[in-house]
Short mmCIF file of C-alpha atoms in Angstrom, two decimals:
data_model
loop_
_atom_site.label_atom_id
_atom_site.label_comp_id
_atom_site.label_asym_id
_atom_site.label_seq_id
_atom_site.Cartn_x
_atom_site.Cartn_y
_atom_site.Cartn_z
CA MET A 1 -8.21 -16.82 3.10
CA SER A 2 -9.66 -13.55 1.80
CA THR A 3 -13.01 -12.97 0.15
CA TRP A 4 -11.62 -10.03 -1.80
CA GLU A 5 -11.09 -10.36 -5.55
CA ALA A 6 -9.62 -7.11 -6.84
CA THR A 7 -8.55 -3.69 -5.62
CA GLY A 8 -6.15 -0.86 -6.43
CA VAL A 9 -2.80 0.04 -4.93
CA GLY A 10 -3.68 3.59 -3.87
CA SER A 11 -2.70 6.59 -5.99
CA HIS A 12 -4.84 8.12 -8.75
CA PRO A 13 -4.27 10.83 -11.36
CA GLY A 14 -5.63 14.36 -11.21
CA GLU A 15 -6.85 16.52 -8.37
CA ASP A 16 -10.58 15.69 -8.16
CA HIS A 17 -10.81 13.57 -5.02
CA LEU A 18 -14.57 13.10 -5.24
CA GLU A 19 -14.35 11.68 -8.76
CA ALA A 20 -11.47 9.38 -7.77
CA ILE A 21 -13.48 8.03 -4.83
CA ARG A 22 -16.50 7.44 -7.10
CA VAL A 23 -14.32 5.54 -9.58
CA VAL A 24 -12.91 3.32 -6.83
CA PHE A 25 -16.27 2.43 -5.32
CA GLY A 26 -17.73 1.87 -8.77
CA GLU A 27 -14.98 -0.34 -10.21
CA VAL A 28 -13.67 -2.37 -7.24
CA PRO A 29 -16.66 -2.55 -4.90
CA GLY A 30 -15.39 -5.73 -3.19
CA LEU A 31 -12.42 -3.94 -1.60
CA PRO A 32 -12.62 -0.19 -2.23
CA TYR A 33 -9.99 2.16 -0.82
CA LEU A 34 -9.37 5.82 -0.10
CA PRO A 35 -7.45 7.02 -3.19
CA GLU A 36 -4.44 9.34 -2.97
CA LEU A 37 -3.90 12.22 -5.41
CA PRO A 38 -0.21 13.23 -5.34
CA ALA A 39 -0.70 15.66 -8.27
CA ARG A 40 -2.12 18.10 -5.71
CA GLY A 41 1.44 18.78 -4.58
CA VAL A 42 3.17 19.12 -1.21
CA GLY A 43 1.38 17.15 1.48
CA ALA A 44 -0.48 14.96 -1.01
CA ASP A 45 2.63 12.88 -1.71
CA LEU A 46 3.16 9.50 -0.04
CA VAL A 47 5.56 10.80 2.63
CA GLY A 48 3.79 14.07 3.42
CA ARG A 49 0.36 12.46 3.55
CA THR A 50 1.54 9.86 6.05
CA ALA A 51 3.55 12.39 8.05
CA ALA A 52 0.27 14.21 8.68
CA LEU A 53 -0.77 11.21 10.80
CA LEU A 54 2.33 11.19 13.02
CA ILE A 55 1.84 11.93 16.71
CA ASP A 56 4.24 14.53 18.20
CA LEU A 57 6.60 14.37 15.21
CA PRO A 58 5.87 17.46 13.05
CA VAL A 59 7.63 17.75 9.69
CA GLU A 60 8.39 20.47 7.17
CA VAL A 61 9.70 20.60 3.61
CA GLN A 62 13.30 21.65 3.04
CA PRO A 63 15.10 21.82 -0.33
CA SER A 64 16.34 18.27 0.35
CA GLY A 65 12.86 16.96 1.19
CA TRP A 66 10.86 16.29 4.35
CA ARG A 67 12.53 16.97 7.71
CA LEU A 68 11.49 16.86 11.36
CA SER A 69 10.66 20.29 12.77
CA ASP A 70 10.04 21.86 16.17
CA ARG A 71 6.37 22.59 15.55
CA PRO A 72 3.72 22.00 12.88
CA GLY A 73 4.06 24.56 10.10
CA ARG A 74 2.47 25.35 6.76
CA ASP A 75 3.59 22.14 5.03
CA HIS A 76 2.29 19.95 7.82
CA GLN A 77 -1.03 21.82 7.83
CA ARG A 78 -1.36 21.43 4.07
CA ALA A 79 -0.99 17.66 4.42
CA VAL A 80 -3.55 17.58 7.23
CA ASP A 81 -5.98 19.65 5.12
CA HIS A 82 -5.65 17.31 2.11
CA LEU A 83 -6.39 14.30 4.27
CA ARG A 84 -9.36 15.94 5.97
CA ARG A 85 -10.81 16.92 2.59
CA ASP A 86 -10.39 13.34 1.39
CA LEU A 87 -12.17 11.97 4.45
CA ASP A 88 -15.01 14.45 3.93
CA GLY A 89 -15.28 13.23 0.33
CA LEU A 90 -15.20 9.60 1.42
CA GLU A 91 -18.04 10.27 3.84
CA GLU A 92 -20.04 12.04 1.13
CA VAL A 93 -19.63 9.34 -1.53
CA ALA A 94 -19.70 6.22 0.66
CA HIS A 95 -21.93 7.23 3.59
CA ASP A 96 -24.14 4.15 3.13
CA TYR A 97 -21.36 1.71 2.18
CA GLU A 98 -21.17 -1.61 4.00
CA GLY A 99 -18.12 -3.86 3.70
CA PRO A 100 -14.33 -3.75 4.01
CA LEU A 101 -12.29 -0.64 3.22
CA LYS A 102 -8.57 -0.35 2.48
CA LEU A 103 -6.44 2.54 3.75
CA GLN A 104 -2.85 3.10 2.58
CA VAL A 105 0.00 4.79 4.44
CA CYS A 106 3.75 4.91 3.92
CA GLY A 107 5.40 2.13 5.95
CA PRO A 108 7.86 3.00 8.74
CA TRP A 109 11.01 1.97 6.86
CA THR A 110 10.32 3.89 3.67
CA LEU A 111 9.25 6.83 5.85
CA ALA A 112 12.47 6.61 7.92
CA GLY A 113 14.49 6.58 4.69
CA SER A 114 12.66 9.69 3.45
CA ILE A 115 12.47 12.03 6.47
CA GLU A 116 15.60 13.74 7.79
CA LEU A 117 16.38 14.40 11.44
CA LYS A 118 16.45 18.07 12.47
CA PHE A 119 20.26 18.19 12.58
CA GLY A 120 21.65 15.17 10.83
CA ASP A 121 21.03 12.36 8.43
CA LYS A 122 17.83 10.51 7.61
CA MET A 123 15.85 8.98 10.47
CA LEU A 124 16.88 5.58 9.14
CA SER A 125 20.43 6.28 10.37
CA ASP A 126 19.28 6.27 14.01
CA ALA A 127 17.69 3.09 15.44
CA GLY A 128 16.14 5.05 18.32
CA ALA A 129 14.58 7.55 15.92
CA VAL A 130 13.11 4.69 13.87
CA ARG A 131 11.56 3.18 17.02
CA ASP A 132 10.01 6.56 17.90
CA LEU A 133 8.77 6.99 14.34
CA THR A 134 7.20 3.50 14.29
CA ALA A 135 5.41 4.09 17.60
CA SER A 136 4.18 7.51 16.45
CA LEU A 137 2.98 6.09 13.12
CA ALA A 138 1.23 3.13 14.76
CA GLN A 139 -0.71 5.46 17.07
CA GLY A 140 -1.49 7.91 14.27
CA VAL A 141 -2.74 5.11 12.03
CA ALA A 142 -4.92 3.72 14.83
CA ASP A 143 -6.47 7.19 15.30
CA HIS A 144 -6.96 7.52 11.51
CA CYS A 145 -8.73 4.14 11.32
CA ALA A 146 -10.93 5.08 14.27
CA GLU A 147 -11.96 8.31 12.53
CA VAL A 148 -12.84 6.45 9.33
CA ARG A 149 -14.98 4.02 11.35
CA ARG A 150 -16.80 6.95 12.98
CA ARG A 151 -17.49 8.53 9.61
CA LEU A 152 -18.49 5.27 7.90
CA PRO A 153 -20.25 3.08 10.46
CA GLY A 154 -21.07 0.48 7.78
CA VAL A 155 -17.38 -0.43 7.32
CA THR A 156 -17.02 -4.03 8.51
CA GLU A 157 -13.21 -4.04 8.63
CA ILE A 158 -10.33 -1.75 7.76
CA VAL A 159 -7.56 -3.30 5.70
CA LEU A 160 -4.35 -1.36 6.38
CA GLN A 161 -1.76 -1.25 3.60
CA LEU A 162 1.81 -0.18 4.39
CA ASP A 163 3.62 1.08 1.29
CA GLU A 164 7.25 -0.03 1.58
CA PRO A 165 8.98 0.47 -1.79
CA ALA A 166 12.29 1.12 -0.01
CA LEU A 167 12.24 -2.04 2.11
CA PRO A 168 14.60 -4.16 -0.07
CA GLY A 169 17.09 -1.28 -0.07
CA VAL A 170 16.79 -0.83 3.70
CA LEU A 171 17.68 -4.51 4.20
CA ALA A 172 20.47 -4.44 1.62
CA GLY A 173 22.09 -1.22 2.84
CA THR A 174 21.58 0.68 -0.42
CA VAL A 175 19.49 3.63 0.83
CA PRO A 176 21.51 6.82 0.19
CA THR A 177 22.53 9.13 3.01
CA ALA A 178 21.04 12.64 3.13
CA SER A 179 24.11 13.97 1.29
CA GLY A 180 23.75 11.33 -1.40
CA PHE A 181 27.46 10.49 -1.21
CA GLY A 182 27.14 7.40 0.99
CA ARG A 183 24.83 4.57 1.90
CA LEU A 184 23.05 3.94 5.19
CA ALA A 185 23.89 0.71 7.00
CA ALA A 186 21.72 -2.33 6.32
CA VAL A 187 18.99 -2.93 8.91
CA GLU A 188 18.72 -6.33 10.57
CA GLU A 189 15.67 -8.38 9.58
CA TRP A 190 14.51 -8.80 13.19
CA ARG A 191 14.13 -5.03 13.54
CA VAL A 192 11.87 -4.90 10.49
CA GLU A 193 9.82 -7.87 11.71
CA GLU A 194 9.39 -6.26 15.12
CA SER A 195 8.26 -2.95 13.61
CA LEU A 196 5.65 -4.58 11.38
CA ARG A 197 4.08 -6.23 14.40
CA SER A 198 3.27 -2.74 15.69
CA PHE A 199 0.46 -2.69 13.11
CA GLU A 200 -2.56 -4.96 13.12
CA ARG A 201 -1.82 -7.56 10.41
CA PRO A 202 -1.15 -5.12 7.56
CA VAL A 203 -0.90 -5.65 3.83
CA VAL A 204 2.67 -4.74 2.85
CA HIS A 205 3.02 -3.30 -0.65
CA CYS A 206 6.45 -3.37 -2.31
CA CYS A 207 6.68 -2.85 -6.06
CA ALA A 208 10.50 -3.10 -6.09
CA PRO A 209 12.67 -6.16 -6.88
CA GLY A 210 13.82 -8.29 -3.95
CA VAL A 211 10.64 -8.41 -1.85
CA PRO A 212 11.60 -10.16 1.45
CA TYR A 213 8.79 -12.75 1.40
CA ALA A 214 10.14 -14.92 4.23
CA LEU A 215 10.57 -11.92 6.54
CA LEU A 216 7.04 -10.71 5.82
CA ARG A 217 5.63 -14.19 6.45
CA ARG A 218 7.45 -14.39 9.79
CA ALA A 219 6.14 -10.95 10.72
CA GLY A 220 2.61 -12.30 10.30
CA VAL A 221 1.42 -9.81 7.68
CA ARG A 222 -2.01 -10.38 6.25
CA ALA A 223 -1.01 -9.98 2.62
CA VAL A 224 1.94 -9.03 0.42
CA SER A 225 1.32 -6.73 -2.55
CA VAL A 226 3.74 -7.02 -5.49
CA ASP A 227 4.18 -6.32 -9.20
CA ALA A 228 3.70 -9.63 -11.04
CA ALA A 229 6.24 -8.54 -13.69
CA LEU A 230 8.97 -8.63 -11.01
CA LEU A 231 8.24 -12.18 -9.83
CA ARG A 232 11.01 -14.66 -10.62
CA ARG A 233 11.12 -18.46 -10.54
CA ARG A 234 13.55 -18.23 -7.63
CA ASP A 235 10.68 -16.64 -5.63
CA ASP A 236 8.48 -19.74 -6.04
CA ASP A 237 9.55 -21.52 -2.84
CA ALA A 238 9.10 -18.39 -0.72
CA LEU A 239 5.72 -17.71 -2.33
CA GLY A 240 4.66 -21.29 -1.72
CA GLU A 241 5.52 -20.94 1.97
CA LEU A 242 3.60 -17.67 2.05
CA PHE A 243 0.48 -19.34 0.67
CA GLU A 244 0.89 -22.35 2.97
CA ALA A 245 0.88 -19.93 5.91
CA GLY A 246 -2.49 -18.60 4.72
CA THR A 247 -1.11 -15.25 3.57
CA THR A 248 -2.81 -13.50 0.65
CA LEU A 249 -0.92 -12.20 -2.40
CA PHE A 250 -2.02 -8.93 -3.99
CA MET A 251 -0.74 -9.42 -7.53
CA GLY A 252 -0.21 -6.43 -9.84
CA VAL A 253 -1.21 -7.65 -13.29
CA VAL A 254 -1.82 -4.50 -15.38
CA PRO A 255 0.65 -1.60 -15.76
CA GLY A 256 0.15 1.58 -13.75
CA THR A 257 0.38 3.75 -16.89
CA ASP A 258 -1.64 3.72 -20.08
CA ILE A 259 -1.52 0.73 -22.40
CA ARG A 260 -4.13 -1.03 -24.49
CA LEU A 261 -5.56 -3.47 -21.98
CA PRO A 262 -5.90 -7.13 -23.06
CA ASP A 263 -8.94 -9.28 -22.38
CA PRO A 264 -9.58 -10.64 -18.85
CA GLY A 265 -8.13 -14.09 -19.55
CA VAL A 266 -4.77 -12.58 -20.52
CA VAL A 267 -4.79 -10.24 -17.49
CA ALA A 268 -5.45 -13.24 -15.21
CA LYS A 269 -2.75 -15.40 -16.80
CA PRO A 270 0.21 -14.56 -14.47
CA ALA A 271 -1.84 -15.60 -11.44
CA LEU A 272 -3.07 -18.80 -13.11
CA GLU A 273 0.45 -19.74 -14.22
CA LEU A 274 1.97 -19.09 -10.78
CA TRP A 275 -0.71 -21.15 -9.06
CA ARG A 276 -0.30 -24.05 -11.46
CA ARG A 277 3.48 -23.93 -11.08
CA LEU A 278 3.20 -24.08 -7.30
CA GLY A 279 0.83 -27.05 -7.52
CA PHE A 280 -1.94 -25.77 -5.27
CA ALA A 281 -5.58 -26.84 -5.68
CA PRO A 282 -7.32 -24.57 -8.24
CA ASP A 283 -10.25 -23.86 -5.95
CA ARG A 284 -7.92 -22.10 -3.48
CA LEU A 285 -6.67 -19.59 -6.03
CA SER A 286 -9.36 -16.89 -5.79
CA GLY A 287 -9.23 -17.06 -1.99
CA GLN A 288 -5.51 -16.25 -1.79
CA VAL A 289 -4.78 -14.05 -4.81
CA VAL A 290 -6.23 -10.55 -5.17
CA LEU A 291 -5.61 -8.81 -8.51
CA THR A 292 -4.48 -5.18 -8.67
CA PRO A 293 -2.68 -2.79 -11.02
CA ALA A 294 1.11 -3.23 -10.83
CA CYS A 295 1.54 -0.05 -8.80
CA GLY A 296 -0.23 3.23 -8.17
CA LEU A 297 -2.14 4.94 -10.99
CA ALA A 298 -0.90 8.50 -10.43
CA GLY A 299 0.96 8.45 -13.76
CA ALA A 300 -2.04 7.24 -15.76
CA SER A 301 -4.81 9.14 -17.52
CA PRO A 302 -8.13 9.28 -15.64
CA ARG A 303 -9.74 7.12 -18.35
CA TYR A 304 -7.04 4.45 -18.01
CA ALA A 305 -7.21 4.48 -14.21
CA ARG A 306 -10.88 3.56 -14.41
CA ALA A 307 -10.24 0.95 -17.13
CA ALA A 308 -7.35 -0.64 -15.19
CA LEU A 309 -9.54 -1.19 -12.12
CA ALA A 310 -12.32 -2.62 -14.30
CA ALA A 311 -9.77 -4.93 -15.96
CA VAL A 312 -8.48 -6.42 -12.70
CA ARG A 313 -12.03 -6.92 -11.44
CA LYS A 314 -13.02 -8.81 -14.61
CA ALA A 315 -9.80 -10.87 -14.51
CA ALA A 316 -10.51 -11.77 -10.88
CA GLN A 317 -13.82 -13.25 -12.03
CA VAL A 318 -11.80 -15.59 -14.27
CA LEU A 319 -9.82 -16.78 -11.23
CA ARG A 320 -13.03 -17.40 -9.35
CA ASP A 321 -15.16 -18.94 -12.11
CA ASP A 322 -12.55 -20.83 -14.14
CA PRO A 323 -9.34 -21.31 -12.11
CA ARG A 324 -8.12 -24.07 -14.45
CA GLU A 325 -8.13 -21.81 -17.50
CA GLY A 326 -5.12 -19.99 -18.90
#
């Protein structure tokens, strides 16, 4: 059971990292996070930002995208510089913060489907390369978390989120080859389970259809983060098993791009309806469902990004105070 109520997925619009951090800590103080600003360009994107954490696996940008390289170059350094600047900003804004903090990185399978080998296809095409990548990422993430703890001694726990939008495609064998003319072979579920255990009970975020709930439950993840608009009745049994196992659901209930936001009761409705459908006791709802935007907010206006976080926080209060409503 979590004591969190609401948070964001990760990305924010614009290039002002200090303002984004202030917005996060102001609007979702129960589980704030280090926001990502992909509008800053190369190295601030999901793949490049995470690649900056890899140990002994330098990358560079080629016309086709990110690729392993012999030594760290300009692109790698740019990603490292963005991350260091963000950590400096986090320390400045949240130096006296006490409580949990969420950090997001690209998960190993989406990363393996995005980075190319030096002379060949994507890393995903080579099981040995994926193992090396997972080990490198796990160590790099552990070092990253340790640095955040040094900078913010009041942080009581770090909640690690692995962004895995490509995971359904990895399991289904629909990830395109580097050439784009073929598809990479489907990966066995046990390999994915094994890789996720390399990380300390992560939250796995997947805003694509076909989230593998049973696999994630078996892997022992702490929470699964999904877009509520993609939930289907056929997912109910798997979600019920997830909740029975004590896993938390991060439920995306407002769009990631600008709309006119409804009142908190309407925002909370998908969570209330799911819980009622599954037949669980109402008083368990706020302990196992955390409300978020449907995905990252990089495509939103700054004003909407702030409003979306405020909306999920207010809707989470409905789940806590009146779980039978809706």
